[in-house]
Amino acid sequence: MTERRANGAGRITRLALLTAIALTIFLVEAQLPAVTVIPGIKLGLANIVTVYAMFALGPGDALLVLAGRVFLGAVFSGQMMTLLYSGAGGLLSWCALCLLRRGLSRERIWLASPIAALCHNLGQLLAAAAVMKTWAVMAYLPYLTIAGVIAGLFTGVAAQKLIGRLEKLKK
Amino acid sequence: MRTKVIVFLLAAAVAVSAGALLLRGGQTENPVARITRDGVLLEEIDLGRVAKPYSLALEDESGGNTVLVEPGRIRVTEASCPDQVCVNQGWIDSGAVPIICLPNKLMIEIVGGGGDLDGTAG
């Protein structure tokens, strides 16, 4: 994989830039009206940045960008409760991406995204189940699974294209 | 090949979900709405016996929700939170999906006698 080792200021700048991009995408997407009545169905475009960071930079950098985006996203949207759900979903999908990072060839990175999306939705529902103290929230799981795979394929292809383009840029 | 395993897993997840949604469908025979907050039962309303529409104000220290009850269906009309997810969800009349207000930990689910999965499948 294309591990570009940057240290100190270079690395911080790159992480800050990626976090800012992810946060912007996240907040703009949050302004779009919901497509369905089922809460939680969305494109998850910020996931593109997470997948890019994981495969191009590594797990540590990906986690920092993800954590920064989740925390600042909760702050800027004014709903700290979402920290818990996004945090649980983000952490689970990060774990999945860590495993997939080893197993996927360079041309198949787009496949990681739907898996990450499914794990994100599952983590969110598990957090919701813990908060609500009931498994009834799992009634949403089938809807979120189907939506997650579709949205994940979309963001996955976007991330794949992005990684390809940025490779060319480096030459 | 791992690619094939992943594709298979994704296809299986979608197929199982679609199957679950198709099997679940259908109306609930005797819809009873159970309103709970933080896992504690607040109200139990037999929607089949509601004669005329009325609304319920459910308040606590964390915020409040206004619930509208009509014969056979129920919805949230007002919520104290900024996202209004539960309000936008509109009416529910079967056990397919519960209405959940995460900020106020309020849940409205419909259970019923019709041999339904009681909305707690999964």
PDB file of C-alpha atoms in Angstrom:
ATOM      1  CA  MET A   1       0.000   0.000   0.000  1.00  0.00           C
ATOM      2  CA  THR A   2       1.072   3.548  -0.581  1.00  0.00           C
ATOM      3  CA  GLU A   3       2.353   4.535   2.783  1.00  0.00           C
ATOM      4  CA  ARG A   4       3.684   8.038   2.562  1.00  0.00           C
ATOM      5  CA  ARG A   5       5.495   8.782   5.753  1.00  0.00           C
ATOM      6  CA  ALA A   6       5.257  12.383   6.706  1.00  0.00           C
ATOM      7  CA  ASN A   7       6.345  13.625  10.077  1.00  0.00           C
ATOM      8  CA  GLY A   8       5.672  16.571  12.314  1.00  0.00           C
ATOM      9  CA  ALA A   9       4.141  19.597  10.692  1.00  0.00           C
ATOM     10  CA  GLY A  10       3.539  17.858   7.381  1.00  0.00           C
ATOM     11  CA  ARG A  11       1.510  15.117   8.981  1.00  0.00           C
ATOM     12  CA  ILE A  12      -0.469  17.488  11.196  1.00  0.00           C
ATOM     13  CA  THR A  13      -1.267  19.692   8.217  1.00  0.00           C
ATOM     14  CA  ARG A  14      -2.448  16.745   6.170  1.00  0.00           C
ATOM     15  CA  LEU A  15      -4.602  15.391   9.009  1.00  0.00           C
ATOM     16  CA  ALA A  16      -6.088  18.832   9.656  1.00  0.00           C
ATOM     17  CA  LEU A  17      -6.873  19.255   5.974  1.00  0.00           C
ATOM     18  CA  LEU A  18      -8.555  15.849   5.755  1.00  0.00           C
ATOM     19  CA  THR A  19     -10.534  16.503   8.941  1.00  0.00           C
ATOM     20  CA  ALA A  20     -11.708  19.852   7.577  1.00  0.00           C
ATOM     21  CA  ILE A  21     -12.766  18.244   4.285  1.00  0.00           C
ATOM     22  CA  ALA A  22     -14.608  15.426   6.072  1.00  0.00           C
ATOM     23  CA  LEU A  23     -16.312  17.866   8.442  1.00  0.00           C
ATOM     24  CA  THR A  24     -17.430  20.110   5.583  1.00  0.00           C
ATOM     25  CA  ILE A  25     -18.861  17.179   3.649  1.00  0.00           C
ATOM     26  CA  PHE A  26     -20.553  15.904   6.808  1.00  0.00           C
ATOM     27  CA  LEU A  27     -22.174  19.247   7.675  1.00  0.00           C
ATOM     28  CA  VAL A  28     -23.302  19.974   4.111  1.00  0.00           C
ATOM     29  CA  GLU A  29     -24.831  16.524   3.855  1.00  0.00           C
ATOM     30  CA  ALA A  30     -26.626  17.058   7.179  1.00  0.00           C
ATOM     31  CA  GLN A  31     -28.441  20.015   5.591  1.00  0.00           C
ATOM     32  CA  LEU A  32     -29.987  17.824   2.896  1.00  0.00           C
ATOM     33  CA  PRO A  33     -33.556  16.787   3.641  1.00  0.00           C
ATOM     34  CA  ALA A  34     -34.051  13.145   4.628  1.00  0.00           C
ATOM     35  CA  VAL A  35     -34.851  10.843   1.707  1.00  0.00           C
ATOM     36  CA  THR A  36     -36.942   8.416   3.730  1.00  0.00           C
ATOM     37  CA  VAL A  37     -38.827   8.367   7.021  1.00  0.00           C
ATOM     38  CA  ILE A  38     -36.406   5.797   8.395  1.00  0.00           C
ATOM     39  CA  PRO A  39     -33.885   7.701  10.524  1.00  0.00           C
ATOM     40  CA  GLY A  40     -30.242   7.036   9.764  1.00  0.00           C
ATOM     41  CA  ILE A  41     -30.496   6.488   6.015  1.00  0.00           C
ATOM     42  CA  LYS A  42     -28.025   8.759   4.275  1.00  0.00           C
ATOM     43  CA  LEU A  43     -25.186   8.693   1.793  1.00  0.00           C
ATOM     44  CA  GLY A  44     -22.432   9.064   4.358  1.00  0.00           C
ATOM     45  CA  LEU A  45     -20.172  10.975   1.989  1.00  0.00           C
ATOM     46  CA  ALA A  46     -17.706  11.751   4.790  1.00  0.00           C
ATOM     47  CA  ASN A  47     -16.943   8.044   4.703  1.00  0.00           C
ATOM     48  CA  ILE A  48     -14.973   8.695   1.495  1.00  0.00           C
ATOM     49  CA  VAL A  49     -12.381  10.580   3.521  1.00  0.00           C
ATOM     50  CA  THR A  50     -12.193   7.822   6.156  1.00  0.00           C
ATOM     51  CA  VAL A  51     -11.660   5.121   3.527  1.00  0.00           C
ATOM     52  CA  TYR A  52      -9.063   7.252   1.751  1.00  0.00           C
ATOM     53  CA  ALA A  53      -7.196   7.932   5.009  1.00  0.00           C
ATOM     54  CA  MET A  54      -7.263   4.260   5.987  1.00  0.00           C
ATOM     55  CA  PHE A  55      -5.907   2.930   2.708  1.00  0.00           C
ATOM     56  CA  ALA A  56      -3.585   5.758   1.712  1.00  0.00           C
ATOM     57  CA  LEU A  57      -2.249   6.844   5.116  1.00  0.00           C
ATOM     58  CA  GLY A  58      -2.890   4.063   7.617  1.00  0.00           C
ATOM     59  CA  PRO A  59      -5.090   3.108  10.589  1.00  0.00           C
ATOM     60  CA  GLY A  60      -3.684   5.660  13.042  1.00  0.00           C
ATOM     61  CA  ASP A  61      -4.197   8.642  10.769  1.00  0.00           C
ATOM     62  CA  ALA A  62      -7.629   7.353   9.751  1.00  0.00           C
ATOM     63  CA  LEU A  63      -8.695   7.105  13.394  1.00  0.00           C
ATOM     64  CA  LEU A  64      -7.502  10.644  14.140  1.00  0.00           C
ATOM     65  CA  VAL A  65      -9.382  12.094  11.163  1.00  0.00           C
ATOM     66  CA  LEU A  66     -12.477  10.070  12.034  1.00  0.00           C
ATOM     67  CA  ALA A  67     -12.439  11.035  15.719  1.00  0.00           C
ATOM     68  CA  GLY A  68     -11.860  14.697  14.862  1.00  0.00           C
ATOM     69  CA  ARG A  69     -14.705  14.728  12.389  1.00  0.00           C
ATOM     70  CA  VAL A  70     -17.142  12.902  14.689  1.00  0.00           C
ATOM     71  CA  PHE A  71     -16.388  15.166  17.646  1.00  0.00           C
ATOM     72  CA  LEU A  72     -16.472  18.442  15.699  1.00  0.00           C
ATOM     73  CA  GLY A  73     -19.533  17.249  13.780  1.00  0.00           C
ATOM     74  CA  ALA A  74     -21.402  16.789  17.059  1.00  0.00           C
ATOM     75  CA  VAL A  75     -20.240  20.208  18.266  1.00  0.00           C
ATOM     76  CA  PHE A  76     -21.204  22.050  15.068  1.00  0.00           C
ATOM     77  CA  SER A  77     -24.559  20.306  14.638  1.00  0.00           C
ATOM     78  CA  GLY A  78     -25.312  21.106  18.281  1.00  0.00           C
ATOM     79  CA  GLN A  79     -26.296  17.604  19.258  1.00  0.00           C
ATOM     80  CA  MET A  80     -23.823  16.051  21.622  1.00  0.00           C
ATOM     81  CA  MET A  81     -25.993  12.938  21.895  1.00  0.00           C
ATOM     82  CA  THR A  82     -24.934  12.050  18.347  1.00  0.00           C
ATOM     83  CA  LEU A  83     -21.381  11.725  19.634  1.00  0.00           C
ATOM     84  CA  LEU A  84     -22.335   8.437  21.237  1.00  0.00           C
ATOM     85  CA  TYR A  85     -24.001   6.983  18.130  1.00  0.00           C
ATOM     86  CA  SER A  86     -21.519   8.267  15.569  1.00  0.00           C
ATOM     87  CA  GLY A  87     -18.696   7.289  17.895  1.00  0.00           C
ATOM     88  CA  ALA A  88     -19.905   3.700  18.272  1.00  0.00           C
ATOM     89  CA  GLY A  89     -20.607   3.396  14.546  1.00  0.00           C
ATOM     90  CA  GLY A  90     -17.336   5.034  13.592  1.00  0.00           C
ATOM     91  CA  LEU A  91     -15.275   2.842  15.888  1.00  0.00           C
ATOM     92  CA  LEU A  92     -16.848  -0.374  14.619  1.00  0.00           C
ATOM     93  CA  SER A  93     -16.398   0.628  10.988  1.00  0.00           C
ATOM     94  CA  TRP A  94     -12.790   1.654  11.710  1.00  0.00           C
ATOM     95  CA  CYS A  95     -12.133  -1.837  13.133  1.00  0.00           C
ATOM     96  CA  ALA A  96     -13.646  -3.391  10.002  1.00  0.00           C
ATOM     97  CA  LEU A  97     -11.517  -1.175   7.762  1.00  0.00           C
ATOM     98  CA  CYS A  98      -8.388  -2.153   9.699  1.00  0.00           C
ATOM     99  CA  LEU A  99      -9.078  -5.805   8.915  1.00  0.00           C
ATOM    100  CA  LEU A 100      -9.952  -5.076   5.281  1.00  0.00           C
ATOM    101  CA  ARG A 101      -6.811  -2.987   4.768  1.00  0.00           C
ATOM    102  CA  ARG A 102      -4.672  -6.107   4.799  1.00  0.00           C
ATOM    103  CA  GLY A 103      -6.983  -8.287   2.762  1.00  0.00           C
ATOM    104  CA  LEU A 104      -7.961  -6.110  -0.188  1.00  0.00           C
ATOM    105  CA  SER A 105      -5.922  -5.529  -3.306  1.00  0.00           C
ATOM    106  CA  ARG A 106      -5.427  -1.998  -4.615  1.00  0.00           C
ATOM    107  CA  GLU A 107      -8.177  -2.294  -7.211  1.00  0.00           C
ATOM    108  CA  ARG A 108     -10.731  -3.578  -4.706  1.00  0.00           C
ATOM    109  CA  ILE A 109     -10.620  -0.827  -2.115  1.00  0.00           C
ATOM    110  CA  TRP A 110     -14.164   0.205  -3.063  1.00  0.00           C
ATOM    111  CA  LEU A 111     -15.436  -3.065  -1.560  1.00  0.00           C
ATOM    112  CA  ALA A 112     -14.331  -1.957   1.907  1.00  0.00           C
ATOM    113  CA  SER A 113     -16.791   0.905   2.015  1.00  0.00           C
ATOM    114  CA  PRO A 114     -20.096  -1.036   2.081  1.00  0.00           C
ATOM    115  CA  ILE A 115     -18.694  -3.253   4.853  1.00  0.00           C
ATOM    116  CA  ALA A 116     -17.676  -0.139   6.778  1.00  0.00           C
ATOM    117  CA  ALA A 117     -21.135   1.353   6.204  1.00  0.00           C
ATOM    118  CA  LEU A 118     -22.823  -1.788   7.543  1.00  0.00           C
ATOM    119  CA  CYS A 119     -20.582  -1.786  10.614  1.00  0.00           C
ATOM    120  CA  HIS A 120     -21.287   1.909  11.139  1.00  0.00           C
ATOM    121  CA  ASN A 121     -25.047   1.328  11.074  1.00  0.00           C
ATOM    122  CA  LEU A 122     -24.755  -1.707  13.329  1.00  0.00           C
ATOM    123  CA  GLY A 123     -22.627   0.195  15.848  1.00  0.00           C
ATOM    124  CA  GLN A 124     -25.113   3.061  15.884  1.00  0.00           C
ATOM    125  CA  LEU A 125     -28.019   0.708  16.501  1.00  0.00           C
ATOM    126  CA  LEU A 126     -26.131  -1.091  19.267  1.00  0.00           C
ATOM    127  CA  ALA A 127     -25.472   2.260  20.963  1.00  0.00           C
ATOM    128  CA  ALA A 128     -29.131   3.199  20.502  1.00  0.00           C
ATOM    129  CA  ALA A 129     -30.205  -0.156  21.945  1.00  0.00           C
ATOM    130  CA  ALA A 130     -28.005   0.455  24.983  1.00  0.00           C
ATOM    131  CA  VAL A 131     -29.373   3.978  25.497  1.00  0.00           C
ATOM    132  CA  MET A 132     -33.011   2.996  24.957  1.00  0.00           C
ATOM    133  CA  LYS A 133     -32.561  -0.230  26.951  1.00  0.00           C
ATOM    134  CA  THR A 134     -34.443  -2.237  24.344  1.00  0.00           C
ATOM    135  CA  TRP A 135     -33.656  -4.398  21.328  1.00  0.00           C
ATOM    136  CA  ALA A 136     -36.721  -3.015  19.562  1.00  0.00           C
ATOM    137  CA  VAL A 137     -34.454  -0.523  17.762  1.00  0.00           C
ATOM    138  CA  MET A 138     -33.083  -3.453  15.760  1.00  0.00           C
ATOM    139  CA  ALA A 139     -36.305  -3.277  13.731  1.00  0.00           C
ATOM    140  CA  TYR A 140     -34.413  -0.634  11.740  1.00  0.00           C
ATOM    141  CA  LEU A 141     -31.542  -2.978  10.935  1.00  0.00           C
ATOM    142  CA  PRO A 142     -32.924  -4.465   7.681  1.00  0.00           C
ATOM    143  CA  TYR A 143     -33.623  -0.998   6.258  1.00  0.00           C
ATOM    144  CA  LEU A 144     -30.235   0.324   7.306  1.00  0.00           C
ATOM    145  CA  THR A 145     -28.466  -2.755   5.928  1.00  0.00           C
ATOM    146  CA  ILE A 146     -29.911  -2.359   2.439  1.00  0.00           C
ATOM    147  CA  ALA A 147     -29.392   1.404   2.452  1.00  0.00           C
ATOM    148  CA  GLY A 148     -25.888   0.981   3.866  1.00  0.00           C
ATOM    149  CA  VAL A 149     -24.768  -1.392   1.115  1.00  0.00           C
ATOM    150  CA  ILE A 150     -26.067   0.915  -1.632  1.00  0.00           C
ATOM    151  CA  ALA A 151     -24.610   4.058  -0.073  1.00  0.00           C
ATOM    152  CA  GLY A 152     -21.387   2.211   0.759  1.00  0.00           C
ATOM    153  CA  LEU A 153     -20.874   1.072  -2.831  1.00  0.00           C
ATOM    154  CA  PHE A 154     -21.349   4.668  -3.952  1.00  0.00           C
ATOM    155  CA  THR A 155     -18.867   6.163  -1.492  1.00  0.00           C
ATOM    156  CA  GLY A 156     -16.526   3.215  -2.072  1.00  0.00           C
ATOM    157  CA  VAL A 157     -16.300   3.893  -5.798  1.00  0.00           C
ATOM    158  CA  ALA A 158     -15.747   7.570  -5.003  1.00  0.00           C
ATOM    159  CA  ALA A 159     -12.909   6.689  -2.603  1.00  0.00           C
ATOM    160  CA  GLN A 160     -11.361   4.322  -5.161  1.00  0.00           C
ATOM    161  CA  LYS A 161     -11.372   7.060  -7.814  1.00  0.00           C
ATOM    162  CA  LEU A 162      -9.940   9.531  -5.321  1.00  0.00           C
ATOM    163  CA  ILE A 163      -7.057   7.247  -4.373  1.00  0.00           C
ATOM    164  CA  GLY A 164      -6.285   6.641  -8.062  1.00  0.00           C
ATOM    165  CA  ARG A 165      -6.305  10.348  -8.897  1.00  0.00           C
ATOM    166  CA  LEU A 166      -4.147  11.318  -5.920  1.00  0.00           C
ATOM    167  CA  GLU A 167      -1.636   8.635  -6.895  1.00  0.00           C
ATOM    168  CA  LYS A 168      -1.210  10.323 -10.272  1.00  0.00           C
ATOM    169  CA  LEU A 169      -0.813  13.671  -8.585  1.00  0.00           C
ATOM    170  CA  LYS A 170       2.168  12.474  -6.586  1.00  0.00           C
ATOM    171  CA  LYS A 171       4.216  11.417  -9.611  1.00  0.00           C
TER     172      LYS A 171
ATOM    173  CA  MET B   1     -10.297 -15.120  -2.794  1.00  0.00           C
ATOM    174  CA  ARG B   2     -11.285 -12.518  -0.261  1.00  0.00           C
ATOM    175  CA  THR B   3     -13.063 -10.339  -2.774  1.00  0.00           C
ATOM    176  CA  LYS B   4     -15.565 -13.100  -3.423  1.00  0.00           C
ATOM    177  CA  VAL B   5     -16.108 -13.630   0.295  1.00  0.00           C
ATOM    178  CA  ILE B   6     -16.891  -9.942   0.762  1.00  0.00           C
ATOM    179  CA  VAL B   7     -19.234  -9.816  -2.219  1.00  0.00           C
ATOM    180  CA  PHE B   8     -20.973 -12.917  -0.905  1.00  0.00           C
ATOM    181  CA  LEU B   9     -21.303 -11.421   2.597  1.00  0.00           C
ATOM    182  CA  LEU B  10     -22.782  -8.204   1.213  1.00  0.00           C
ATOM    183  CA  ALA B  11     -25.224 -10.076  -1.014  1.00  0.00           C
ATOM    184  CA  ALA B  12     -26.235 -12.300   1.906  1.00  0.00           C
ATOM    185  CA  ALA B  13     -26.756  -9.295   4.209  1.00  0.00           C
ATOM    186  CA  VAL B  14     -28.987  -7.594   1.634  1.00  0.00           C
ATOM    187  CA  ALA B  15     -30.903 -10.799   0.879  1.00  0.00           C
ATOM    188  CA  VAL B  16     -31.540 -11.546   4.565  1.00  0.00           C
ATOM    189  CA  SER B  17     -32.654  -7.952   5.183  1.00  0.00           C
ATOM    190  CA  ALA B  18     -34.978  -7.934   2.184  1.00  0.00           C
ATOM    191  CA  GLY B  19     -36.381 -11.272   3.309  1.00  0.00           C
ATOM    192  CA  ALA B  20     -36.929  -9.980   6.839  1.00  0.00           C
ATOM    193  CA  LEU B  21     -38.774  -6.932   5.512  1.00  0.00           C
ATOM    194  CA  LEU B  22     -40.954  -9.004   3.185  1.00  0.00           C
ATOM    195  CA  LEU B  23     -41.819 -11.575   5.832  1.00  0.00           C
ATOM    196  CA  ARG B  24     -42.520  -8.982   8.459  1.00  0.00           C
ATOM    197  CA  GLY B  25     -45.001  -6.827   6.481  1.00  0.00           C
ATOM    198  CA  GLY B  26     -48.719  -6.950   6.963  1.00  0.00           C
ATOM    199  CA  GLN B  27     -51.010  -5.238   9.373  1.00  0.00           C
ATOM    200  CA  THR B  28     -51.098  -5.835  13.066  1.00  0.00           C
ATOM    201  CA  GLU B  29     -54.440  -7.362  14.118  1.00  0.00           C
ATOM    202  CA  ASN B  30     -55.111  -5.553  17.382  1.00  0.00           C
ATOM    203  CA  PRO B  31     -52.642  -2.696  17.441  1.00  0.00           C
ATOM    204  CA  VAL B  32     -51.674  -1.631  20.933  1.00  0.00           C
ATOM    205  CA  ALA B  33     -49.253   1.268  21.226  1.00  0.00           C
ATOM    206  CA  ARG B  34     -46.712   1.019  24.027  1.00  0.00           C
ATOM    207  CA  ILE B  35     -45.004   4.266  24.920  1.00  0.00           C
ATOM    208  CA  THR B  36     -41.846   3.843  26.956  1.00  0.00           C
ATOM    209  CA  ARG B  37     -39.201   6.231  28.196  1.00  0.00           C
ATOM    210  CA  ASP B  38     -35.814   4.946  29.279  1.00  0.00           C
ATOM    211  CA  GLY B  39     -37.235   1.426  29.222  1.00  0.00           C
ATOM    212  CA  VAL B  40     -40.116   2.310  31.566  1.00  0.00           C
ATOM    213  CA  LEU B  41     -43.672   1.913  30.313  1.00  0.00           C
ATOM    214  CA  LEU B  42     -45.556   5.249  30.346  1.00  0.00           C
ATOM    215  CA  GLU B  43     -48.718   4.493  28.414  1.00  0.00           C
ATOM    216  CA  GLU B  44     -50.359   1.544  26.778  1.00  0.00           C
ATOM    217  CA  ILE B  45     -53.048   2.491  24.306  1.00  0.00           C
ATOM    218  CA  ASP B  46     -55.342   0.065  22.515  1.00  0.00           C
ATOM    219  CA  LEU B  47     -55.517   1.828  19.164  1.00  0.00           C
ATOM    220  CA  GLY B  48     -58.552  -0.218  18.142  1.00  0.00           C
ATOM    221  CA  ARG B  49     -60.578   1.362  20.944  1.00  0.00           C
ATOM    222  CA  VAL B  50     -59.671   4.972  20.354  1.00  0.00           C
ATOM    223  CA  ALA B  51     -62.975   6.686  19.613  1.00  0.00           C
ATOM    224  CA  LYS B  52     -61.726  10.121  18.652  1.00  0.00           C
ATOM    225  CA  PRO B  53     -58.315  11.704  18.220  1.00  0.00           C
ATOM    226  CA  TYR B  54     -56.540  13.149  21.242  1.00  0.00           C
ATOM    227  CA  SER B  55     -53.045  14.253  22.085  1.00  0.00           C
ATOM    228  CA  LEU B  56     -50.758  13.433  24.968  1.00  0.00           C
ATOM    229  CA  ALA B  57     -48.051  15.672  26.356  1.00  0.00           C
ATOM    230  CA  LEU B  58     -45.123  13.672  27.673  1.00  0.00           C
ATOM    231  CA  GLU B  59     -42.659  15.857  29.530  1.00  0.00           C
ATOM    232  CA  ASP B  60     -39.704  15.214  31.745  1.00  0.00           C
ATOM    233  CA  GLU B  61     -36.565  17.045  32.784  1.00  0.00           C
ATOM    234  CA  SER B  62     -34.720  16.209  29.567  1.00  0.00           C
ATOM    235  CA  GLY B  63     -37.449  17.538  27.286  1.00  0.00           C
ATOM    236  CA  GLY B  64     -40.832  16.663  25.954  1.00  0.00           C
ATOM    237  CA  ASN B  65     -42.803  15.093  23.143  1.00  0.00           C
ATOM    238  CA  THR B  66     -46.409  15.574  22.109  1.00  0.00           C
ATOM    239  CA  VAL B  67     -48.063  12.428  20.842  1.00  0.00           C
ATOM    240  CA  LEU B  68     -51.218  12.385  18.716  1.00  0.00           C
ATOM    241  CA  VAL B  69     -53.450   9.321  18.940  1.00  0.00           C
ATOM    242  CA  GLU B  70     -56.056   8.497  16.299  1.00  0.00           C
ATOM    243  CA  PRO B  71     -58.118   5.356  15.789  1.00  0.00           C
ATOM    244  CA  GLY B  72     -55.660   2.725  14.585  1.00  0.00           C
ATOM    245  CA  ARG B  73     -52.589   4.951  14.369  1.00  0.00           C
ATOM    246  CA  ILE B  74     -50.237   7.117  16.390  1.00  0.00           C
ATOM    247  CA  ARG B  75     -47.554   9.732  15.776  1.00  0.00           C
ATOM    248  CA  VAL B  76     -45.354  12.324  17.439  1.00  0.00           C
ATOM    249  CA  THR B  77     -46.352  15.894  16.573  1.00  0.00           C
ATOM    250  CA  GLU B  78     -43.869  17.873  18.649  1.00  0.00           C
ATOM    251  CA  ALA B  79     -40.443  17.183  20.073  1.00  0.00           C
ATOM    252  CA  SER B  80     -38.101  19.328  22.124  1.00  0.00           C
ATOM    253  CA  CYS B  81     -34.996  18.219  20.226  1.00  0.00           C
ATOM    254  CA  PRO B  82     -33.525  20.052  17.213  1.00  0.00           C
ATOM    255  CA  ASP B  83     -33.484  17.163  14.725  1.00  0.00           C
ATOM    256  CA  GLN B  84     -37.212  16.280  14.793  1.00  0.00           C
ATOM    257  CA  VAL B  85     -36.545  12.771  13.515  1.00  0.00           C
ATOM    258  CA  CYS B  86     -39.514  11.286  15.365  1.00  0.00           C
ATOM    259  CA  VAL B  87     -41.854  14.021  14.105  1.00  0.00           C
ATOM    260  CA  ASN B  88     -40.753  13.546  10.505  1.00  0.00           C
ATOM    261  CA  GLN B  89     -41.377   9.839  10.759  1.00  0.00           C
ATOM    262  CA  GLY B  90     -45.121  10.531  10.798  1.00  0.00           C
ATOM    263  CA  TRP B  91     -47.804   7.961  11.530  1.00  0.00           C
ATOM    264  CA  ILE B  92     -47.217   4.351  12.418  1.00  0.00           C
ATOM    265  CA  ASP B  93     -50.022   1.804  12.411  1.00  0.00           C
ATOM    266  CA  SER B  94     -48.217  -1.526  12.519  1.00  0.00           C
ATOM    267  CA  GLY B  95     -45.360  -3.198  14.330  1.00  0.00           C
ATOM    268  CA  ALA B  96     -42.952  -2.782  11.412  1.00  0.00           C
ATOM    269  CA  VAL B  97     -40.853   0.071  12.787  1.00  0.00           C
ATOM    270  CA  PRO B  98     -41.102   1.791  16.162  1.00  0.00           C
ATOM    271  CA  ILE B  99     -40.895   5.566  16.527  1.00  0.00           C
ATOM    272  CA  ILE B 100     -37.807   6.431  18.510  1.00  0.00           C
ATOM    273  CA  CYS B 101     -36.794   9.764  19.959  1.00  0.00           C
ATOM    274  CA  LEU B 102     -33.178   9.246  20.922  1.00  0.00           C
ATOM    275  CA  PRO B 103     -32.579  12.572  22.719  1.00  0.00           C
ATOM    276  CA  ASN B 104     -35.566  12.023  25.036  1.00  0.00           C
ATOM    277  CA  LYS B 105     -35.181   8.228  25.144  1.00  0.00           C
ATOM    278  CA  LEU B 106     -38.821   7.915  24.155  1.00  0.00           C
ATOM    279  CA  MET B 107     -40.084   4.992  22.140  1.00  0.00           C
ATOM    280  CA  ILE B 108     -43.495   4.203  20.701  1.00  0.00           C
ATOM    281  CA  GLU B 109     -43.898   0.689  19.421  1.00  0.00           C
ATOM    282  CA  ILE B 110     -46.980  -1.104  18.257  1.00  0.00           C
ATOM    283  CA  VAL B 111     -47.552  -4.605  19.472  1.00  0.00           C
ATOM    284  CA  GLY B 112     -50.548  -6.676  18.586  1.00  0.00           C
ATOM    285  CA  GLY B 113     -52.196 -10.024  18.665  1.00  0.00           C
ATOM    286  CA  GLY B 114     -52.013 -10.847  14.955  1.00  0.00           C
ATOM    287  CA  GLY B 115     -49.170 -13.350  15.194  1.00  0.00           C
ATOM    288  CA  ASP B 116     -46.881 -10.501  14.250  1.00  0.00           C
ATOM    289  CA  LEU B 117     -43.241 -10.357  15.187  1.00  0.00           C
ATOM    290  CA  ASP B 118     -44.247  -7.684  17.703  1.00  0.00           C
ATOM    291  CA  GLY B 119     -41.849  -5.224  16.177  1.00  0.00           C
ATOM    292  CA  THR B 120     -38.972  -6.676  18.117  1.00  0.00           C
ATOM    293  CA  ALA B 121     -37.547  -8.880  15.404  1.00  0.00           C
ATOM    294  CA  GLY B 122     -33.800  -8.962  15.082  1.00  0.00           C
TER     295      GLY B 122
END
